[in-house]
Short mmCIF file of C-alpha atoms in Angstrom, two decimals:
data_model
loop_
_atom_site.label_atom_id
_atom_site.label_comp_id
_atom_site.label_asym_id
_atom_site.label_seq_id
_atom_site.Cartn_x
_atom_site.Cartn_y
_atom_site.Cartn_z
CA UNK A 165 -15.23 4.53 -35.53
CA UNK A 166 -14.80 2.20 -32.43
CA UNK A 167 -17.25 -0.08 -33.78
CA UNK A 168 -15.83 -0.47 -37.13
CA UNK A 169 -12.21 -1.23 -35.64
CA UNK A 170 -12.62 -5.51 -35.03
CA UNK A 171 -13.85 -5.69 -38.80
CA UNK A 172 -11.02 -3.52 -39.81
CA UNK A 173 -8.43 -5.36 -37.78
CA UNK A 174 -10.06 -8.85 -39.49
CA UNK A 175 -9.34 -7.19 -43.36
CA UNK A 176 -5.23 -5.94 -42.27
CA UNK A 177 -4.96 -9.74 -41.06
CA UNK A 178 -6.21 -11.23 -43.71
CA UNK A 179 -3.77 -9.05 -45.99
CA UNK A 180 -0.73 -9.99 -43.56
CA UNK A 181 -1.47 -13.89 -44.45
CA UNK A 182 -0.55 -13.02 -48.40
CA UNK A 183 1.98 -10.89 -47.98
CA UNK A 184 5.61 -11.97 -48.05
CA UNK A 185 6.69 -8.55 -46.79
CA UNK A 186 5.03 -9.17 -43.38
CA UNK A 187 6.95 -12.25 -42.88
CA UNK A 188 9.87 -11.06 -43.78
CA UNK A 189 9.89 -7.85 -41.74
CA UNK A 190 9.22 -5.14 -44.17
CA UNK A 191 5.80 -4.40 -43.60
CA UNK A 192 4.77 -1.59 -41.98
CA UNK A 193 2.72 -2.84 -39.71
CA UNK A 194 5.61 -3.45 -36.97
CA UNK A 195 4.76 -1.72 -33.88
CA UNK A 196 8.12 -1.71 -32.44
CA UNK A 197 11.61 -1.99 -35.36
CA UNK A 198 13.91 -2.39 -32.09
CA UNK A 199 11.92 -4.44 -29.89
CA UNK A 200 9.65 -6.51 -31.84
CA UNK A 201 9.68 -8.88 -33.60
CA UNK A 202 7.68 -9.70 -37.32
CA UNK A 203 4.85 -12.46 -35.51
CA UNK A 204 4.98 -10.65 -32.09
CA UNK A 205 3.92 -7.05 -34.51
CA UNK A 206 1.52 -9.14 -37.04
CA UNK A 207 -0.31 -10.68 -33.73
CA UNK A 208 -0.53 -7.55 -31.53
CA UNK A 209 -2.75 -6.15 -34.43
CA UNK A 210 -4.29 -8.85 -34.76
CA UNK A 211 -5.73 -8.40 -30.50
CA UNK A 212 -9.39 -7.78 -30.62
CA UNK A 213 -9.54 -4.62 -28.54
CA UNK A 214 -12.17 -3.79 -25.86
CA UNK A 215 -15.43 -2.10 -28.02
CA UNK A 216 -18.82 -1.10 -27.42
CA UNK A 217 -20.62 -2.80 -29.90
CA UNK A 218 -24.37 -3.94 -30.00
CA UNK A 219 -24.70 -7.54 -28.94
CA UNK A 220 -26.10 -8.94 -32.24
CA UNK A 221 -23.49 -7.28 -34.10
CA UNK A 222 -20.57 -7.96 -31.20
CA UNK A 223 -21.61 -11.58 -32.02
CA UNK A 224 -21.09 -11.49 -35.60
CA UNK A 225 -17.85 -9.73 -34.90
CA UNK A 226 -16.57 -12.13 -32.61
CA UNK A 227 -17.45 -14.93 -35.16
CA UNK A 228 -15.39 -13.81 -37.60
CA UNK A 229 -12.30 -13.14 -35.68
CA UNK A 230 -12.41 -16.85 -34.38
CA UNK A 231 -12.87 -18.16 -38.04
CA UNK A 232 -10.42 -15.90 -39.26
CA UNK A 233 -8.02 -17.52 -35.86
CA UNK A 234 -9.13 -20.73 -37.69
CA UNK A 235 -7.64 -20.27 -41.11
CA UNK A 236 -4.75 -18.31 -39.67
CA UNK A 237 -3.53 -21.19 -37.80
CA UNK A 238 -4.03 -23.39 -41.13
CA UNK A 239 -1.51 -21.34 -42.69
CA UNK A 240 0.87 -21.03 -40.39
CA UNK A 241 1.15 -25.04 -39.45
CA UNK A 242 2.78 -24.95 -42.83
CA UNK A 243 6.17 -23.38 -41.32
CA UNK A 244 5.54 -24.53 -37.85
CA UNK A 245 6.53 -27.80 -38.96
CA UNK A 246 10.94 -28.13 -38.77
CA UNK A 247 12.59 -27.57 -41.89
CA UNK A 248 13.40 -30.86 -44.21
CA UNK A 249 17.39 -31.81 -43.54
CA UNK A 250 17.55 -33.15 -46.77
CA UNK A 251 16.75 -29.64 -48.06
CA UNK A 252 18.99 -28.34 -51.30
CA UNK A 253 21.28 -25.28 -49.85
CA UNK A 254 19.94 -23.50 -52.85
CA UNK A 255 16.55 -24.21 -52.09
CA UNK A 256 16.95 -22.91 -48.14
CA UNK A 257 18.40 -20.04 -49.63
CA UNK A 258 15.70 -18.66 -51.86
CA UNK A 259 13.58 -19.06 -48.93
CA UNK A 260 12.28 -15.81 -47.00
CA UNK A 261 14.67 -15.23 -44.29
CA UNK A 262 11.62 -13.99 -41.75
CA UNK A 263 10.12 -17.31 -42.29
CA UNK A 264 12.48 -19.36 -40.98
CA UNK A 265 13.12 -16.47 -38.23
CA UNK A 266 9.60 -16.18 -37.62
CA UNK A 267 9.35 -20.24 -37.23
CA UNK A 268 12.05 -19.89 -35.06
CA UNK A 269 11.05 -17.00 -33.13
CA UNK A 270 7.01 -18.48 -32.84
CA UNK A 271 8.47 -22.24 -31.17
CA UNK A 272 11.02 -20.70 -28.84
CA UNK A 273 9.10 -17.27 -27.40
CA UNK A 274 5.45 -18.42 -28.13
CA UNK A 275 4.44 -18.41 -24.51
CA UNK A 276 6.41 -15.16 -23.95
CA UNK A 277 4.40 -12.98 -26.33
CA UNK A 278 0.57 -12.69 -26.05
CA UNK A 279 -2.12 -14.86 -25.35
CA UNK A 280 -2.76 -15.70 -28.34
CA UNK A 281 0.41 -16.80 -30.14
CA UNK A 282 0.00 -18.66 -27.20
CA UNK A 283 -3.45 -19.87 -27.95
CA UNK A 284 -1.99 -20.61 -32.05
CA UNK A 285 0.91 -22.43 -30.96
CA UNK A 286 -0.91 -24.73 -28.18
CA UNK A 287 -3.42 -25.32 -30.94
CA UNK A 288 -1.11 -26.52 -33.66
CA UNK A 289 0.34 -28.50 -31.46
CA UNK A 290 -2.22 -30.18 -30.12
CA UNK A 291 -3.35 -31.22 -33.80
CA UNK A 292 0.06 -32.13 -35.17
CA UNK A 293 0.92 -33.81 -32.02
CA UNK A 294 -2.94 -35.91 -32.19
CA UNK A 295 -2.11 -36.33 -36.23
CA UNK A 296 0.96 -37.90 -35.23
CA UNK A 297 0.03 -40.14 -32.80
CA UNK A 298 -2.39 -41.18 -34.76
CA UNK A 299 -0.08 -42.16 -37.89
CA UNK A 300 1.83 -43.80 -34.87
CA UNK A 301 -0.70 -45.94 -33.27
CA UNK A 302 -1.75 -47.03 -36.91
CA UNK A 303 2.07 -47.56 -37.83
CA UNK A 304 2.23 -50.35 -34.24
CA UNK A 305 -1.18 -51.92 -35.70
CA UNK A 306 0.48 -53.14 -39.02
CA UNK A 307 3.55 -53.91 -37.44
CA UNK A 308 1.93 -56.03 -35.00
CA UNK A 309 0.04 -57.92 -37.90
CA UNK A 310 3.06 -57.95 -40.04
CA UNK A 311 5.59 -59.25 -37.27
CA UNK A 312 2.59 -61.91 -35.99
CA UNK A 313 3.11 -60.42 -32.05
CA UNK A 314 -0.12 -62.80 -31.62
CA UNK A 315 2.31 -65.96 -32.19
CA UNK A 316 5.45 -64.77 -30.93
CA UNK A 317 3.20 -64.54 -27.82
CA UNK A 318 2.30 -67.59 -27.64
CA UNK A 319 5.74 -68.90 -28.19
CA UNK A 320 7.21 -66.84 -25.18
CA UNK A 321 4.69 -68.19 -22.87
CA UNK A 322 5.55 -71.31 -23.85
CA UNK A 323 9.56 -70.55 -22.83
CA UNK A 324 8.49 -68.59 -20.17
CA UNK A 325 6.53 -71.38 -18.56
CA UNK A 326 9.46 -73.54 -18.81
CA UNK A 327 11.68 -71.06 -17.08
CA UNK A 328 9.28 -70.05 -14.43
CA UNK A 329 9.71 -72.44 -12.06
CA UNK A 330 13.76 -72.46 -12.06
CA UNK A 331 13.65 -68.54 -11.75
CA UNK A 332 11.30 -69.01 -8.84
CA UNK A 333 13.26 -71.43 -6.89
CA UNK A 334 16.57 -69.38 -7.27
CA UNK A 335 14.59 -66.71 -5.73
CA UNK A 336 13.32 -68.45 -3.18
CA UNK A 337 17.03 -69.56 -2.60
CA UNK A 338 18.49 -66.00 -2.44
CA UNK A 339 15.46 -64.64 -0.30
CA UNK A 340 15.92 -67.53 2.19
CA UNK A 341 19.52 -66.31 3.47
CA UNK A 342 17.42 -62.21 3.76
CA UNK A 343 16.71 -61.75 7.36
CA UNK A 344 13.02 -61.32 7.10
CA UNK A 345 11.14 -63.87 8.40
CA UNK A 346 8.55 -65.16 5.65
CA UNK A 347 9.82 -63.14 3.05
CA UNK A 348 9.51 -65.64 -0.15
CA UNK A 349 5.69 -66.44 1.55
CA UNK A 350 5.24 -62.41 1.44
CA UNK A 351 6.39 -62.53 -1.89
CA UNK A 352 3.95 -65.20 -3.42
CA UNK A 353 1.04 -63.10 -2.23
CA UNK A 354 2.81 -60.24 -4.34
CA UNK A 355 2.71 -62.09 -7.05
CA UNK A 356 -0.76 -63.16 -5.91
CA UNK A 357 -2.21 -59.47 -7.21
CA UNK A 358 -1.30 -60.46 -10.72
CA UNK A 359 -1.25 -64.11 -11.68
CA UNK A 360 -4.72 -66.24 -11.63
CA UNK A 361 -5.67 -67.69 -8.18
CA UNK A 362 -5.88 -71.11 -9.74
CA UNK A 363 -2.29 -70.60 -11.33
CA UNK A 364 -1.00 -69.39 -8.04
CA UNK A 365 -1.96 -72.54 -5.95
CA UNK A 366 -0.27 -74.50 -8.28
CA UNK A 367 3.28 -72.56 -8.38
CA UNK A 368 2.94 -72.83 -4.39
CA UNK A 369 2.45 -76.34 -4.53
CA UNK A 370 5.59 -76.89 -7.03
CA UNK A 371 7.41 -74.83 -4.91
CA UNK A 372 7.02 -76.55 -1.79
CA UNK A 373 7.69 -79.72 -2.67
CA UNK A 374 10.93 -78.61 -4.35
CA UNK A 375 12.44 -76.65 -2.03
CA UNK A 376 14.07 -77.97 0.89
CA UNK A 377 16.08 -76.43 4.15
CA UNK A 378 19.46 -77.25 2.26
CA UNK A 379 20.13 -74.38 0.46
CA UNK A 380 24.14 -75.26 -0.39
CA UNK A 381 23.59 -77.54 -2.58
CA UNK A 382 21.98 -75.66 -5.02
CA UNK A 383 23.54 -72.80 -4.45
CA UNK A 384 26.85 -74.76 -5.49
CA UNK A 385 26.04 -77.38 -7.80
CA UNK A 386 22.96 -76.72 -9.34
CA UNK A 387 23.34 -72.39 -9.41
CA UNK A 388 24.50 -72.32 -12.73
CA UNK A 389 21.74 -75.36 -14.50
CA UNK A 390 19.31 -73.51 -12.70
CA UNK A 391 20.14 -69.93 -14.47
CA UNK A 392 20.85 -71.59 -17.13
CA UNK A 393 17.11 -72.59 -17.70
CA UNK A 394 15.57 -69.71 -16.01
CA UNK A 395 17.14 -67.18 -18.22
CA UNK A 396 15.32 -69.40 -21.25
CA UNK A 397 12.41 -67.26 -21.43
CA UNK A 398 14.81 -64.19 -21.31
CA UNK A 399 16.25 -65.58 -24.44
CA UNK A 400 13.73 -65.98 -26.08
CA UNK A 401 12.37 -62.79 -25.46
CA UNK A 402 15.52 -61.24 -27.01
CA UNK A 403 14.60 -63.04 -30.46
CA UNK A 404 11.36 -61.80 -30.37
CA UNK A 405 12.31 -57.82 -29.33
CA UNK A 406 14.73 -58.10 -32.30
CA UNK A 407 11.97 -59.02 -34.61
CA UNK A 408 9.96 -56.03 -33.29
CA UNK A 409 12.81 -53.64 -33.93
CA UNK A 410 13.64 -55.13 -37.41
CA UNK A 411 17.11 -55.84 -35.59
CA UNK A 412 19.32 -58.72 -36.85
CA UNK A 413 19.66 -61.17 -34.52
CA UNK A 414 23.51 -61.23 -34.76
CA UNK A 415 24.18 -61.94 -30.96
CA UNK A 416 26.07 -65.53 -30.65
CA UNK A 417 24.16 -67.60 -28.65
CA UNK A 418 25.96 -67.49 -25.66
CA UNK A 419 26.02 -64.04 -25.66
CA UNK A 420 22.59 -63.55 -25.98
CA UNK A 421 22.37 -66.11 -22.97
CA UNK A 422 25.12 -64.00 -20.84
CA UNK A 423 22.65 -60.63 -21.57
CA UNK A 424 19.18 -62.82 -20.92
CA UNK A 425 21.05 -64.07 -17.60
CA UNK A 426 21.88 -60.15 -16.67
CA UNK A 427 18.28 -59.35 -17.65
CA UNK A 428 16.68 -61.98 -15.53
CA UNK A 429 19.04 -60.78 -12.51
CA UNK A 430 18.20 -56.95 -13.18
CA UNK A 431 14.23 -57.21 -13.60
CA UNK A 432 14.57 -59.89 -10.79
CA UNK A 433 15.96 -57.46 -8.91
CA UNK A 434 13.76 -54.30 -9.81
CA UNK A 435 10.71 -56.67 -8.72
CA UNK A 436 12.35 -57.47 -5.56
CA UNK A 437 12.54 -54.47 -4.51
CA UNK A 438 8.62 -53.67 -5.67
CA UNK A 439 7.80 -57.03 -3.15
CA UNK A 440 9.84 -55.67 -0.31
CA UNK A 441 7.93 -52.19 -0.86
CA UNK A 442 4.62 -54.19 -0.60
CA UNK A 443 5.47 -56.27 2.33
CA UNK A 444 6.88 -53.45 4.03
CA UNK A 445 3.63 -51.33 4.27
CA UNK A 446 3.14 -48.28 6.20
CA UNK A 447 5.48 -49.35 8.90
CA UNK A 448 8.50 -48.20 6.67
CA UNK A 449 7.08 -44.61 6.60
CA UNK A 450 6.53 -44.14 10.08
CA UNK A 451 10.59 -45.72 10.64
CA UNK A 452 11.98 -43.73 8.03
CA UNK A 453 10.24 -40.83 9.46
CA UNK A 454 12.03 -41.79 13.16
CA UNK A 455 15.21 -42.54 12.06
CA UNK A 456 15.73 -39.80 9.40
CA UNK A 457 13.94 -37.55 11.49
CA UNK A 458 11.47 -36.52 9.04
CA UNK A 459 8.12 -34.47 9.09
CA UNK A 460 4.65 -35.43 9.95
CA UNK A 461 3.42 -34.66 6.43
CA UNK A 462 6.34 -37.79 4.96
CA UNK A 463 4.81 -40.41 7.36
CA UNK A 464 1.37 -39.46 5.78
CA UNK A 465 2.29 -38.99 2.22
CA UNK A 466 4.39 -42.63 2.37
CA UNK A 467 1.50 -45.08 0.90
CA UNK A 468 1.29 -42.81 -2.30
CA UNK A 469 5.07 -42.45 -2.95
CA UNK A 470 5.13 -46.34 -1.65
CA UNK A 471 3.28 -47.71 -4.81
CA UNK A 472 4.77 -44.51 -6.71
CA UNK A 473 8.10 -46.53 -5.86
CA UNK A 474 6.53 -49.86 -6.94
CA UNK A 475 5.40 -48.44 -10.42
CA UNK A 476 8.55 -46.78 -11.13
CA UNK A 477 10.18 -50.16 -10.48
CA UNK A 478 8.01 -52.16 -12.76
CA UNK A 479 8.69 -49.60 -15.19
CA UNK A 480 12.43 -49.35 -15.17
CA UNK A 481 12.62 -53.26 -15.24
CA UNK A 482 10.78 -52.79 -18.80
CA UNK A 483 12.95 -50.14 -19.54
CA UNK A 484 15.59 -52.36 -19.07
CA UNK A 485 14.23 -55.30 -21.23
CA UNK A 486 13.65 -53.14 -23.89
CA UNK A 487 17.46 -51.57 -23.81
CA UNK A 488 19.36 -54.34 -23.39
CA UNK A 489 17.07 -56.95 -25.32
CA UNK A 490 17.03 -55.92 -28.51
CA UNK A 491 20.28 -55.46 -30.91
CA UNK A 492 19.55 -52.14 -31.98
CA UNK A 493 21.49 -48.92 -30.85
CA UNK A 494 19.27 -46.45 -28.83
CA UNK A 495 18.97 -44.07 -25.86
CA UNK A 496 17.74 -45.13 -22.24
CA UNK A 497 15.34 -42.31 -22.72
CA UNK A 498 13.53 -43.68 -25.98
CA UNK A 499 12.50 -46.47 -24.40
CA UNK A 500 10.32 -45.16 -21.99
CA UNK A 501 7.12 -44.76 -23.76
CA UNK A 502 6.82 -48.15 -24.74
CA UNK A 503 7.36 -49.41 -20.88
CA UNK A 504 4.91 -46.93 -19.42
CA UNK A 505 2.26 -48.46 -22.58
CA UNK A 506 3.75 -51.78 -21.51
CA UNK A 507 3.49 -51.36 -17.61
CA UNK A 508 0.00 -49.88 -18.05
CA UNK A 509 -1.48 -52.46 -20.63
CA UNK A 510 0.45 -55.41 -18.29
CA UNK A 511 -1.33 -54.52 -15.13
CA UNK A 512 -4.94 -53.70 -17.14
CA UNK A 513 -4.82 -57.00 -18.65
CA UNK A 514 -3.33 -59.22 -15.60
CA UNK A 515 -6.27 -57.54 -13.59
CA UNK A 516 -8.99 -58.55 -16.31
CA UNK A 517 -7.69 -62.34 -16.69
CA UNK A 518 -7.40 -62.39 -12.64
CA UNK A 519 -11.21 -61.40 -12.45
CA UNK A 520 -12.13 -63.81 -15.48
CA UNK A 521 -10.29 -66.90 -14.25
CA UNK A 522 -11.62 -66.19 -10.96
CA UNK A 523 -15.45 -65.55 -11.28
CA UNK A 524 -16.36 -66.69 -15.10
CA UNK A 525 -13.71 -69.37 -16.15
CA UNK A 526 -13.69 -73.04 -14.49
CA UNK A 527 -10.31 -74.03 -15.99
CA UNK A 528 -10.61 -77.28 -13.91
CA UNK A 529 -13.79 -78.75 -14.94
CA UNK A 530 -12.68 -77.90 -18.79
CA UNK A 531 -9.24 -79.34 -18.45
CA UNK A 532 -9.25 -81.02 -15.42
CA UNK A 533 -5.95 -81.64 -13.71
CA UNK A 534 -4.04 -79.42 -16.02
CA UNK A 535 -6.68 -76.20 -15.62
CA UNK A 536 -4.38 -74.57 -13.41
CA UNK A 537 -1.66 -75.01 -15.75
CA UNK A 538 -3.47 -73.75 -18.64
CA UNK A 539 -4.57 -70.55 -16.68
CA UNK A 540 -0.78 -70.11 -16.01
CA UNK A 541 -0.42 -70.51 -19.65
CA UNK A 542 -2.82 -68.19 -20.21
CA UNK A 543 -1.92 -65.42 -18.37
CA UNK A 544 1.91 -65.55 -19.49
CA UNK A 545 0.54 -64.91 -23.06
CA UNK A 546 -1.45 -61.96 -22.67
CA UNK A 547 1.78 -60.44 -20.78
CA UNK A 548 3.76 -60.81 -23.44
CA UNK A 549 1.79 -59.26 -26.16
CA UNK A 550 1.69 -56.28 -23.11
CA UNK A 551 5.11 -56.44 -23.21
CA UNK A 552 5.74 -56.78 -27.42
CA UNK A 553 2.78 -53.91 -28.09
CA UNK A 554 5.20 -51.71 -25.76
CA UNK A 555 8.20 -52.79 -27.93
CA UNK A 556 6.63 -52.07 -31.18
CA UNK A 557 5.69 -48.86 -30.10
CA UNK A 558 9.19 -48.30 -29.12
CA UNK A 559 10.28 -49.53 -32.72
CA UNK A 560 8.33 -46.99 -34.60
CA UNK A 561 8.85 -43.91 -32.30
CA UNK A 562 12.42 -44.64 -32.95
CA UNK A 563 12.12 -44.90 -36.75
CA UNK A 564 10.42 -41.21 -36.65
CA UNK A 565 13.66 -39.93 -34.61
CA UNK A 566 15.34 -41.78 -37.35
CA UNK A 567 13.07 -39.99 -40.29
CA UNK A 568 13.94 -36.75 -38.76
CA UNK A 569 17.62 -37.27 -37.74
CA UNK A 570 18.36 -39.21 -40.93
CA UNK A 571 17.08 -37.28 -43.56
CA UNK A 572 13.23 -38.06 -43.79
CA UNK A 573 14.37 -41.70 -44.63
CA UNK A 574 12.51 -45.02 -43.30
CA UNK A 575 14.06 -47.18 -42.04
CA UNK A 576 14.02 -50.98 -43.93
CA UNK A 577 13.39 -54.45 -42.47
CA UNK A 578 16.52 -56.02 -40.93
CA UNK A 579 18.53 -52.80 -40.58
CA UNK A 580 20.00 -51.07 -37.96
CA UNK A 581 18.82 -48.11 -36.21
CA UNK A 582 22.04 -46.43 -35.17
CA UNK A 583 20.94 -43.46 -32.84
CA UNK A 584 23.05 -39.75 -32.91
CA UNK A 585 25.41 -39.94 -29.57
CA UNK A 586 24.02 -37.34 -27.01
CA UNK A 587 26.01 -34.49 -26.72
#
């Protein structure tokens, strides 16, 4: 009798997957009417229980059970899934009620039950969660074709190399009245870990011969030219964000300069404060440790949460770009997997052209006097398709909030994505 009680077990739950009256709490296979619930009574039974069985035949056994796992979870992904909002009332009606309790019951108390509603809920998961970001990684690959990221690239480095140089020299401006001695020096070797050596000797070069000890001048006079040109790559990278989000561009054009001069100010900022973190070193761990009399373990543990600090600024300052940039209405919070993508594909790629340029390329005997510029060039395109592939991604996760939110319905070219308010 013991042996025969898995195979039994296997022919009840494959009964419980046709019958109605199991899911919606009429069967009599509930262990417990007070306590239990319809899926917590249909899996209990479904438990293999501890037999003595002949290994050949404990083999088959356990075979079956995992098949029959197999095609349980099949059916079941069908009212895992949430309910359509554009459902008729009379439709949700002459639904089951224990289907919609049981759908309810199965996402909210999975891991509360057994192991292995756990074990059916982590699997479904994992496959509509893979199936989806599939669909999703296939949705950013025709949307970069469609929206030509490839060009728009090469138009922002274009702007971006125009603006460089201004942005540079009101930060060496600023950082000149910090009292850190060599901080702006610090800061080009920064900047050194990501741009092309070649590129880098010729922004130091620029840079010397335009700045000069008297700071007031352009501080007064020249401050507002100078933002004026440095924010031009900012603009332009608003234009192209609003392409990627299917936003109209409906700014006025000096207020999409005021918001490109607040972006280049906040990311400016944000990758300040990564320098300063870099210069810094371990030395700010062991002071920070002295002065806010910390433990031993904080001094040790500062170089990780040092460049922990450094990521998390690089990825708020494309947080930022991609809130503010585009003209579309969304949450701080949605824009975060496209800057982590963004952050991670920037610093993959600036690492790969930095080891190209540096060992493989001769930029100077192809071009000459103009190789270093052309490196620059270079390396200011590949960041921004980074920066647009984490923007498209952005744009589509935030049409699928809007196909769930909205009523299953896509959103067109050129419209609006007007996010719920949070409550």
């Amino acid at each position: 009798m013991g042996s025969t009680l898995p195979l039994v077990e296997i022919v009840v739950m494959r009964s419980c997957l046709v019958t109605w009256s199991t899911l919606t709490g009429t069967s009599p296979l509930r262990l417990d009417m007070k306590a239990a619930s319809t899926i917590t009574a249909r899996m209990a039974i479904t438990m293999p229980r501890q037999t003595c069985l002949p290994l050949p035949l404990f083999c088959l056994v356990r075979s079956a059970i995992r098949r029959t796992k197999l095609k349980y979870i099949g059916r079941v992904s069908s009212f895992l899934q949430p309910l359509p909002s554009g459902l008729p009332a009379k439709a949700a009606n002459q639904m089951p009620p224990g289907l919609v309790s049981a759908q309810r019951h199965l996402q909210k108390s999975a891991f509360h039950l057994n192991p292995l509603i756990a074990y059916v809920y982590m699997g479904l998961a994992m496959r509509i969660g893979l199936r989806r970001a599939k669909e999703v990684t296939q949705a950013v690959y025709r949307e970069v074709q469609r929206t030509r990221v490839l060009n728009m690239a090469a138009g922002l480095s274009y702007y971006f190399l125009l603006s460089l140089f201004p942005l540079l020299i009101v930060l060496a401006t600023l950082l000149g009245y910090l009292p850190i001695p060599n901080l702006f020096n610090h800061s080009m070797d920064f900047a050194a870990r990501f741009v092309p050596s070649e590129a880098m000797g010729l922004v130091r070069r620029i840079l010397q011969s335009v700045l000069t000890p008297n700071r007031g001048g352009l501080l007064s006079i020249g401050l507002v030219g100078t933002l004026w040109a440095a924010s031009g790559g900012f603009s332009a990278m608003i234009d192209a964000l609003d392409i990627a989000y299917d936003a109209r561009a409906s700014r006025p054009m000096l207020k999409q300069r005021l918001v490109a001069v607040a972006l280049t100010f906040m990311t400016g900022g944000l990758m300040a404060i990564a320098m300063l973190l870099t210069m810094v070193g371990d030395r700010a761990g062991h002071f920070l440790s002295n002065v806010l009399h910390l433990s031993y373990v904080f001094e040790r543990s500062w170089p990780f949460l040092r460049w922990g600090i450094i990521g998390l600024c690089i990825v708020l300052s494309m947080e930022v770009l991609y809130f503010f940039g585009p003209n579309v209405k969304q949450r701080f919070k949605h824009t975060l997997p496209g800057a982590l993508v963004g952050t991670v594909l920037w610093i993959l790629i600036s690492a790969a052209v930095n080891v190209y340029v540096s060992h493989f390329a001769n930029y100077n005997k192809t071009y000459g006097t103009i190789g270093a510029v052309v490196a620059l060039l270079f390396w200011l395109y590949v960041s921004s398709i980074a920066i647009l592939i984490g923007a498209e991604l952005n744009a589509e996760l935030l049409k699928v909030e809007g196909e769930r939110l909205q009523g299953q319905q896509r959103v067109a070219p050129g419209q609006l994505v007007e996010m719920p308010k949070a409550a």
